[in-house]
Amino acid sequence: MAWSRIMAISRVTTFVLLCGVASVVAPAHSWAQTEPPPVEALRTPTAPAFSVLGLEPSAVERPMTPSDAAIALVDKFRNGTVPKNFAFESSPYWLVSRPHVTWRDDARRSFGQSLARTTSVSLATAETGTAQAPVSSLAFGVRTLLMSGELSQSTRKAFEDLEKRLAANGALFLSMMNERGLTTLENQLKDCTLPLPPAPRPSEADRKKCIEQYEAQKKVLTESVLQSDAFKKAAAPLLGIEIVPKREGFLLELATAFAWDFPRGAWETHQIRKRAFWATPSYESGPWSAVGVFRYEDDALVFNEDAIELGGRAIYSTEIYAVSLEYVERAPVRDNPLNRSHRLVGIAEYRVANGTWFVASFGKDRQKTSSAESTLVAQLGVSFNVSKQRYKFP
Amino acid sequence: MDDALLSATKFYDVKANTPIVLVVEVGDNQVGGTALQLNGSPVPFNPIGPTPIGAPGQDLRRSVLQVVTTVKDVNPKSNHTSVTHHFRGGVTDESFPFEVSVKADKGIARYFITYILA
């Protein structure tokens, strides 16, 4: 007990010291809410097509069946022009029901299973020109996990607990059905479909009628239970349950996207606008995690800005604090006037309240313009994280 | 409270004085829990394997088995839910597949299936 108190005080002292160092060297303007770390910005995007067009669409078509997907696409593209402000995202494997994929089977995936179950495609359009020179842009992207690691022990336990709660809810439902006369209905059903000798065995048509009658009465009972205050009260907590499935071990996420411009919205005028490729390997085990990033962007509209960016971040995190070190290198390609440069930053985070973290960063930032030197990173700030997942892993 | 409710009644032919086993498969990478009742009495359910229905030597003919599987949508990539009931030990092994979609993420689907053991 005393030792844990000493450790807690020591953690706080270390954090305050780190903050103190950062505050001494921090420029005044950096006392703002901490910006997302660059490693996060380089990660594989959820929807690559939206990312290459710089979109965060408020309405995204996410069809749940093949026919929904076909209707969404045919409806938008049937006029022969690029549709305006259209955003579409779909995981083809999950468009149809997968009755034999249980969560226990999915806890570990083979290479092929990972590829099939995690591949998603995204499609987006945007108006990127001006009123005088209208340009429609269209982007297409694919994202997949080649290696999926395995479901974390905490998620397995959360799923098993949920199974028990759902089973208990089903048992309550049945007991309330019994109170309302389900067993009487069952006896009527038996007598109707399987009468005791010497009564003759009913025909198939008669048995079908018995079942229809039983189902109609069962439906009335079911509604009365589901609508009862007692059952609603008991079942309400199930609706609020939110489990974010978490996977551990080695994960490798890849994505690519291409964007084209269509001056005046005509198909014939198309020209390449941008292409990008991302790779994000990561490993997580207990409090330790590491993520690597690789991004290549070829932007046809911005002269001499093409570069490969790669790096990584190692994190040790607990419920109360986290320390991490991140490194990102930017390697210009072709005739880019920027020098090869890197960013190396240490980050310490301490939870002050649920969802609120003090963040201190210290290190060296990369060269951002051809005339500038590398800059110092020294920031103190507050970050807000309401998600259950402090660090996002695919 | 349920987003989706599926109710059905099926026949499963059993042998005289022979118990059967039931395996419930919850698909679409969703999570589900099952409650069973045989002739009005609860039957303990095994979520990770076969569940025996009836005691050794028990004659299950003219019995009614209620199977309630409640499924919570935890798969962010799909709102499909599916449940398959696999029976063994009867006249033939049989599987009964059911599926229904919930309207939105995190929804609940309830499968309320009655089996007449004939």
XYZ file of C-alpha atoms in Angstrom:
512
model
C 0.000 0.000 0.000
C 2.754 2.458 1.085
C 4.887 1.419 -1.897
C 2.058 2.056 -4.364
C 1.514 5.515 -2.826
C 5.206 6.287 -3.189
C 5.070 5.115 -6.815
C 2.028 7.281 -7.479
C 3.711 10.344 -5.956
C 6.856 9.574 -7.942
C 4.854 9.369 -11.200
C 3.202 12.724 -10.515
C 6.545 14.318 -9.588
C 8.176 13.034 -12.773
C 5.318 14.331 -14.838
C 5.401 17.775 -13.155
C 9.172 17.937 -13.799
C 8.652 17.080 -17.464
C 5.980 19.758 -17.680
C 8.319 22.231 -16.018
C 11.104 21.560 -18.536
C 8.683 21.895 -21.413
C 7.165 25.108 -20.049
C 10.579 26.782 -19.705
C 11.504 26.228 -23.326
C 8.035 26.399 -24.860
C 7.305 29.390 -27.053
C 4.261 31.345 -25.905
C 2.140 30.401 -28.892
C 2.498 26.687 -28.181
C 0.370 26.949 -25.019
C -2.651 25.787 -26.911
C -4.445 22.519 -27.256
C -1.912 20.001 -28.532
C -2.083 19.237 -32.226
C -2.396 15.587 -33.270
C 1.045 14.013 -33.447
C 2.349 13.687 -36.986
C 2.578 9.885 -36.753
C -1.203 9.829 -36.333
C -1.597 12.072 -39.369
C 0.429 9.651 -41.485
C -1.518 6.552 -40.538
C -3.611 4.651 -43.047
C -6.871 6.589 -43.342
C -10.200 4.866 -42.747
C -11.495 5.986 -46.150
C -8.519 6.667 -48.482
C -10.699 8.200 -51.213
C -11.941 10.873 -48.825
C -8.396 11.487 -47.617
C -6.859 12.183 -51.050
C -9.550 14.775 -51.740
C -9.206 16.228 -48.228
C -12.849 15.521 -47.461
C -14.657 14.781 -44.233
C -18.121 14.165 -45.681
C -21.042 14.504 -43.307
C -23.176 12.045 -45.276
C -21.618 8.800 -46.493
C -23.523 6.069 -48.354
C -22.766 2.790 -46.550
C -24.884 0.101 -48.231
C -25.695 -3.039 -46.252
C -26.616 -5.304 -49.178
C -25.318 -5.833 -52.751
C -28.536 -4.389 -54.169
C -28.220 -1.252 -51.992
C -24.649 -0.842 -53.272
C -25.683 -1.304 -56.899
C -28.568 1.154 -56.555
C -26.339 3.772 -54.870
C -23.721 3.594 -57.636
C -26.004 3.222 -60.665
C -28.235 6.042 -59.457
C -25.310 8.451 -59.175
C -23.388 7.580 -62.329
C -26.159 6.792 -64.834
C -26.194 10.329 -66.305
C -22.679 9.942 -67.708
C -21.269 12.825 -65.665
C -19.341 12.899 -62.407
C -21.882 13.169 -59.559
C -21.523 16.107 -57.192
C -20.456 15.653 -53.556
C -20.937 11.913 -53.407
C -19.297 9.782 -50.699
C -19.502 6.001 -50.657
C -17.835 3.392 -48.468
C -18.353 -0.357 -48.405
C -16.821 -3.603 -47.176
C -17.793 -6.075 -49.939
C -17.361 -9.187 -47.772
C -19.956 -7.955 -45.260
C -22.574 -6.971 -47.852
C -24.044 -10.448 -47.489
C -24.796 -12.344 -44.299
C -21.962 -14.574 -42.997
C -23.805 -17.094 -40.807
C -20.706 -19.195 -40.101
C -18.370 -16.403 -39.024
C -18.643 -16.346 -35.244
C -16.685 -13.912 -33.098
C -14.668 -16.818 -31.678
C -13.718 -17.928 -35.212
C -12.786 -14.362 -36.067
C -10.556 -13.976 -32.998
C -7.697 -15.235 -35.182
C -7.629 -14.851 -38.945
C -5.589 -16.424 -41.689
C -4.032 -14.174 -44.333
C -6.943 -14.813 -46.708
C -9.575 -14.288 -44.013
C -7.948 -11.037 -42.964
C -7.829 -9.810 -46.552
C -11.479 -10.710 -47.206
C -12.950 -9.494 -43.927
C -11.143 -6.158 -43.696
C -11.027 -4.906 -47.286
C -13.113 -1.826 -47.848
C -13.503 0.450 -50.839
C -14.267 4.143 -50.802
C -15.383 6.509 -53.515
C -15.818 10.265 -53.307
C -16.446 13.228 -55.536
C -16.031 16.935 -54.837
C -16.225 20.241 -56.667
C -12.649 21.532 -56.678
C -12.757 24.218 -59.353
C -14.216 27.717 -59.434
C -17.446 29.154 -60.811
C -15.561 30.242 -63.945
C -13.613 26.991 -64.355
C -15.652 24.198 -62.806
C -13.786 21.003 -62.000
C -15.253 17.821 -60.560
C -12.825 15.517 -58.779
C -13.351 11.824 -58.233
C -11.312 9.568 -55.953
C -11.239 5.829 -55.467
C -9.499 4.083 -52.584
C -8.962 0.605 -51.139
C -7.944 -0.277 -47.591
C -7.142 -3.667 -46.079
C -5.465 -5.421 -43.193
C -3.066 -8.095 -44.417
C -2.292 -9.221 -40.874
C -4.965 -8.880 -38.197
C -3.261 -10.036 -34.996
C -5.816 -11.520 -32.651
C -8.688 -10.359 -30.472
C -7.382 -9.016 -27.145
C -8.100 -10.879 -23.923
C -10.042 -7.873 -22.620
C -12.318 -7.922 -25.688
C -12.843 -11.698 -25.427
C -13.844 -11.265 -21.784
C -16.146 -8.374 -22.656
C -17.834 -10.514 -25.354
C -18.212 -13.480 -22.968
C -19.744 -11.206 -20.320
C -22.097 -9.807 -22.949
C -23.126 -13.345 -23.956
C -24.063 -14.078 -20.329
C -26.076 -10.871 -20.036
C -27.905 -11.552 -23.304
C -28.648 -15.117 -22.174
C -29.954 -13.821 -18.827
C -32.150 -11.370 -20.694
C -33.499 -14.238 -22.818
C -34.219 -16.261 -19.671
C -36.109 -13.322 -18.163
C -38.060 -12.986 -21.401
C -39.050 -16.675 -21.281
C -40.064 -16.530 -17.614
C -42.265 -13.487 -18.309
C -43.744 -15.329 -21.309
C -44.532 -18.262 -19.001
C -46.279 -15.938 -16.552
C -48.481 -14.748 -19.420
C -49.440 -18.256 -20.516
C -46.773 -19.561 -22.883
C -46.930 -23.093 -21.442
C -50.691 -23.195 -22.079
C -50.016 -22.260 -25.699
C -47.361 -24.995 -25.914
C -49.854 -27.635 -24.713
C -52.415 -26.443 -27.268
C -49.727 -26.631 -29.967
C -48.814 -30.223 -28.991
C -52.438 -31.335 -28.931
C -53.045 -29.711 -32.303
C -49.946 -30.969 -34.148
C -49.220 -34.221 -32.305
C -52.527 -35.449 -30.812
C -52.353 -38.530 -28.593
C -53.724 -41.804 -30.017
C -56.370 -42.797 -30.901
C -56.808 -39.324 -32.447
C -55.703 -39.406 -36.105
C -52.437 -37.743 -37.139
C -53.291 -34.348 -38.679
C -52.464 -33.611 -42.318
C -49.567 -31.282 -43.237
C -52.075 -28.523 -44.040
C -53.737 -28.892 -40.627
C -50.375 -28.861 -38.867
C -49.486 -25.692 -40.755
C -52.737 -24.092 -39.557
C -51.932 -25.115 -35.951
C -48.540 -23.430 -36.240
C -50.013 -20.258 -37.725
C -52.513 -20.070 -34.874
C -49.801 -20.666 -32.295
C -47.477 -18.063 -33.868
C -50.265 -15.457 -33.865
C -50.961 -16.017 -30.154
C -47.226 -16.161 -29.398
C -46.785 -12.800 -31.129
C -49.409 -11.172 -28.908
C -47.713 -12.534 -25.775
C -44.291 -11.473 -27.050
C -45.446 -7.908 -27.663
C -46.981 -7.709 -24.186
C -43.667 -8.795 -22.616
C -41.460 -6.557 -24.778
C -43.668 -3.543 -24.100
C -43.932 -4.139 -20.359
C -42.160 -1.635 -18.108
C -40.527 -4.433 -16.117
C -38.898 -5.956 -19.186
C -37.917 -2.603 -20.697
C -36.249 -1.626 -17.425
C -34.350 -4.910 -17.260
C -33.274 -4.746 -20.905
C -32.323 -1.055 -21.074
C -28.676 -1.561 -19.971
C -28.107 -3.907 -22.934
C -28.845 -1.100 -25.387
C -26.182 1.119 -23.864
C -23.413 -1.457 -24.076
C -20.651 -0.386 -26.432
C -17.673 -2.652 -26.964
C -14.890 -1.486 -29.244
C -13.259 -4.738 -30.429
C -9.523 -4.480 -29.871
C -6.900 -6.635 -31.575
C -3.387 -7.345 -30.323
C -0.222 -8.720 -31.851
C 1.095 -7.810 -35.281
C -1.172 -5.876 -37.611
C -0.365 -4.626 -41.090
C -2.720 -2.190 -42.732
C -2.351 -1.028 -46.343
C -4.268 1.498 -48.386
C -4.055 3.213 -51.713
C -6.095 5.880 -53.432
C -6.227 7.688 -56.768
C -7.946 10.969 -57.604
C -8.767 12.414 -61.001
C -9.957 15.849 -62.107
C -12.762 16.258 -64.641
C -12.894 19.834 -65.963
C -16.522 20.773 -66.684
C -17.546 17.404 -65.201
C -17.033 15.511 -68.490
C -15.534 11.993 -68.449
C -13.386 12.670 -71.549
C -11.465 15.523 -69.903
C -10.077 13.434 -67.039
C -6.548 13.941 -65.736
C -4.755 12.480 -62.726
C -4.872 14.709 -59.657
C -3.240 12.732 -56.868
C -2.217 9.221 -55.902
C -1.199 7.979 -52.498
C -0.100 4.822 -50.725
C -0.037 4.106 -47.003
C 1.342 1.223 -44.947
C 0.861 1.014 -41.193
C 2.413 -1.937 -39.368
C 1.718 -2.056 -35.638
C 2.274 -4.329 -32.693
C 0.472 -4.258 -29.394
C 0.926 -6.414 -26.331
C -0.242 -5.389 -22.874
C 0.850 -1.822 -22.066
C 3.438 -1.788 -24.879
C 2.607 -0.827 -28.407
C 4.468 0.333 -31.459
C 3.221 1.695 -34.732
C 5.145 2.335 -37.944
C 3.983 4.626 -40.726
C 4.832 4.917 -44.397
C 3.137 7.329 -46.770
C 3.878 8.268 -50.337
C 1.878 11.016 -51.982
C 2.239 12.120 -55.577
C 0.322 15.360 -56.014
C 0.111 16.495 -59.629
C -1.184 19.942 -58.650
C 1.569 20.944 -56.207
C 4.977 21.342 -57.838
C 7.994 19.702 -56.169
C 6.181 18.601 -53.029
C 6.275 14.847 -53.550
C 7.860 13.014 -50.649
C 8.014 9.726 -48.855
C 7.322 9.988 -45.148
C 8.105 7.163 -42.810
C 8.521 6.754 -39.104
C 7.103 5.205 -36.015
C 5.986 5.640 -32.463
C 6.629 3.442 -29.429
C 4.150 3.787 -26.590
C 3.939 2.569 -23.017
C 0.489 3.358 -21.698
C -1.535 2.680 -18.595
C -4.946 3.918 -17.502
C -3.258 6.876 -15.767
C -0.262 7.880 -17.831
C 1.547 7.224 -21.099
C 4.994 7.918 -22.444
C 5.949 7.663 -26.063
C 8.740 8.455 -28.472
C 8.064 9.157 -32.119
C 10.295 9.570 -35.127
C 9.243 10.679 -38.607
C 11.530 11.155 -41.587
C 10.573 13.009 -44.729
C 12.521 12.033 -47.836
C 11.881 14.243 -50.856
C 11.590 12.562 -54.245
C 12.505 13.957 -57.686
C 13.655 17.647 -57.668
C 12.154 18.595 -54.356
C 14.155 21.510 -52.883
C 13.445 20.425 -49.298
C 16.268 18.567 -47.597
C 15.829 15.166 -46.094
C 14.702 15.962 -42.537
C 13.291 14.257 -39.518
C 11.172 14.849 -36.455
C 12.007 13.261 -33.105
C 9.667 13.978 -30.229
C 9.094 12.532 -26.774
C 5.568 12.798 -25.401
C 4.342 12.363 -21.825
C 0.639 12.240 -21.010
C -1.110 12.195 -17.652
C -4.812 11.685 -17.073
C -6.288 14.456 -14.951
C -9.913 13.419 -15.355
C -11.930 10.970 -17.404
C -11.226 11.809 -21.051
C -8.905 14.726 -20.192
C -5.120 14.409 -20.457
C -2.230 16.787 -19.842
C 0.247 16.409 -22.661
C 3.882 17.520 -22.727
C 5.944 17.171 -25.924
C 9.630 17.915 -26.352
C 11.947 17.350 -29.284
C 12.969 18.424 -32.768
C 10.508 19.065 -35.587
C 11.240 18.540 -39.276
C 12.095 21.242 -41.810
C 8.790 22.519 -43.174
C 9.958 24.966 -45.897
C 13.116 25.107 -48.011
C 14.290 28.304 -46.269
C 13.530 27.249 -42.714
C 15.748 25.368 -40.322
C 14.545 22.471 -38.234
C 12.512 23.721 -35.281
C 12.191 22.900 -31.618
C 9.049 21.221 -30.363
C 8.208 22.138 -26.772
C 4.545 22.046 -26.011
C 2.286 21.733 -23.037
C -1.366 21.222 -23.537
C -4.549 19.405 -22.817
C -6.067 16.732 -24.994
C -9.575 15.425 -24.818
C -10.244 11.807 -25.603
C -13.769 10.551 -25.110
C -13.169 7.385 -27.104
C -12.660 4.142 -25.212
C -9.598 3.562 -27.375
C -6.844 5.916 -26.296
C -4.599 4.925 -29.191
C -6.153 3.743 -32.397
C -4.952 0.473 -33.816
C -6.544 -0.995 -36.890
C -36.880 -2.564 -27.168
C -35.702 -4.975 -29.856
C -34.676 -3.665 -33.250
C -35.602 -6.930 -34.875
C -37.658 -9.910 -33.795
C -37.777 -13.215 -35.590
C -40.309 -15.766 -34.455
C -40.795 -19.227 -35.961
C -41.975 -22.741 -35.146
C -40.234 -25.846 -36.534
C -40.457 -29.618 -36.186
C -37.479 -31.819 -35.293
C -37.952 -35.595 -35.369
C -36.381 -37.351 -32.387
C -35.791 -41.026 -31.538
C -37.647 -42.709 -28.670
C -35.907 -42.517 -25.286
C -32.906 -40.709 -26.766
C -31.738 -37.223 -25.785
C -30.521 -34.773 -28.416
C -27.887 -32.069 -28.483
C -28.131 -28.507 -29.706
C -25.355 -26.185 -30.906
C -26.190 -22.531 -31.460
C -24.015 -20.667 -33.959
C -24.218 -16.859 -33.897
C -22.773 -15.612 -37.188
C -21.822 -12.309 -38.815
C -19.178 -11.755 -36.134
C -21.877 -10.670 -33.696
C -22.373 -11.612 -30.038
C -25.400 -13.539 -28.817
C -26.683 -15.276 -25.713
C -29.173 -18.131 -25.634
C -31.811 -19.219 -23.131
C -33.531 -22.602 -23.434
C -36.710 -24.027 -22.020
C -37.961 -27.607 -22.407
C -41.665 -28.134 -21.625
C -41.687 -24.995 -19.478
C -38.478 -25.766 -17.522
C -35.183 -23.910 -18.073
C -32.283 -25.884 -19.565
C -28.676 -24.748 -18.846
C -27.005 -23.622 -22.072
C -23.378 -24.128 -23.131
C -22.275 -21.146 -25.266
C -19.087 -22.800 -26.562
C -20.251 -26.282 -27.497
C -23.107 -28.771 -27.622
C -25.894 -28.518 -25.055
C -27.628 -31.793 -24.128
C -31.409 -31.570 -24.283
C -33.110 -34.135 -22.056
C -31.673 -36.616 -19.573
C -30.242 -40.020 -20.660
C -33.132 -42.311 -21.555
C -35.679 -39.477 -21.577
C -38.322 -39.702 -24.271
C -38.462 -36.279 -25.904
C -41.338 -37.054 -28.274
C -44.231 -34.572 -27.850
C -41.931 -32.063 -26.168
C -41.675 -28.364 -26.901
C -38.273 -26.689 -26.838
C -38.147 -22.898 -26.749
C -34.883 -21.335 -27.920
C -34.402 -17.605 -27.394
C -31.165 -16.213 -28.835
C -30.592 -12.511 -28.266
C -27.961 -10.989 -30.554
C -26.230 -7.646 -30.074
C -24.688 -5.967 -33.120
C -21.030 -5.438 -32.243
C -19.635 -5.733 -35.780
C -19.074 -2.202 -37.079
C -18.913 -3.482 -40.668
C -22.320 -5.187 -40.755
C -25.844 -4.871 -39.418
C -26.664 -8.423 -40.485
C -27.265 -10.920 -37.704
C -27.706 -14.652 -38.136
C -28.323 -17.640 -35.912
C -28.105 -21.311 -36.881
C -29.456 -24.053 -34.618
C -27.718 -27.397 -35.224
C -29.506 -30.474 -33.813
C -27.871 -33.886 -33.467
C -29.132 -37.158 -32.014
C -32.561 -37.126 -33.642
C -33.746 -39.172 -36.613
C -31.374 -37.084 -38.753
C -28.970 -34.262 -37.954
C -30.560 -30.990 -38.979
C -29.611 -27.320 -39.078
C -32.085 -24.438 -38.971
C -30.675 -21.136 -40.249
C -32.282 -17.779 -39.463
C -31.201 -14.253 -40.252
C -32.442 -10.728 -39.710
C -30.811 -7.292 -39.898
C -30.895 -4.631 -37.207
C -31.759 -1.086 -38.223
C -28.635 0.575 -36.816
C -25.271 -0.191 -35.247
C -25.394 -1.668 -31.717
C -28.988 -2.827 -32.232
C -30.489 -5.969 -30.740
C -32.117 -8.847 -32.606
C -34.161 -11.483 -30.813
C -34.704 -14.948 -32.284
C -37.621 -16.677 -30.583
C -37.858 -20.166 -32.066
C -40.180 -22.948 -30.962
C -39.260 -26.561 -31.777
C -41.836 -29.297 -31.642
C -39.911 -32.501 -30.958
C -41.892 -35.083 -32.895
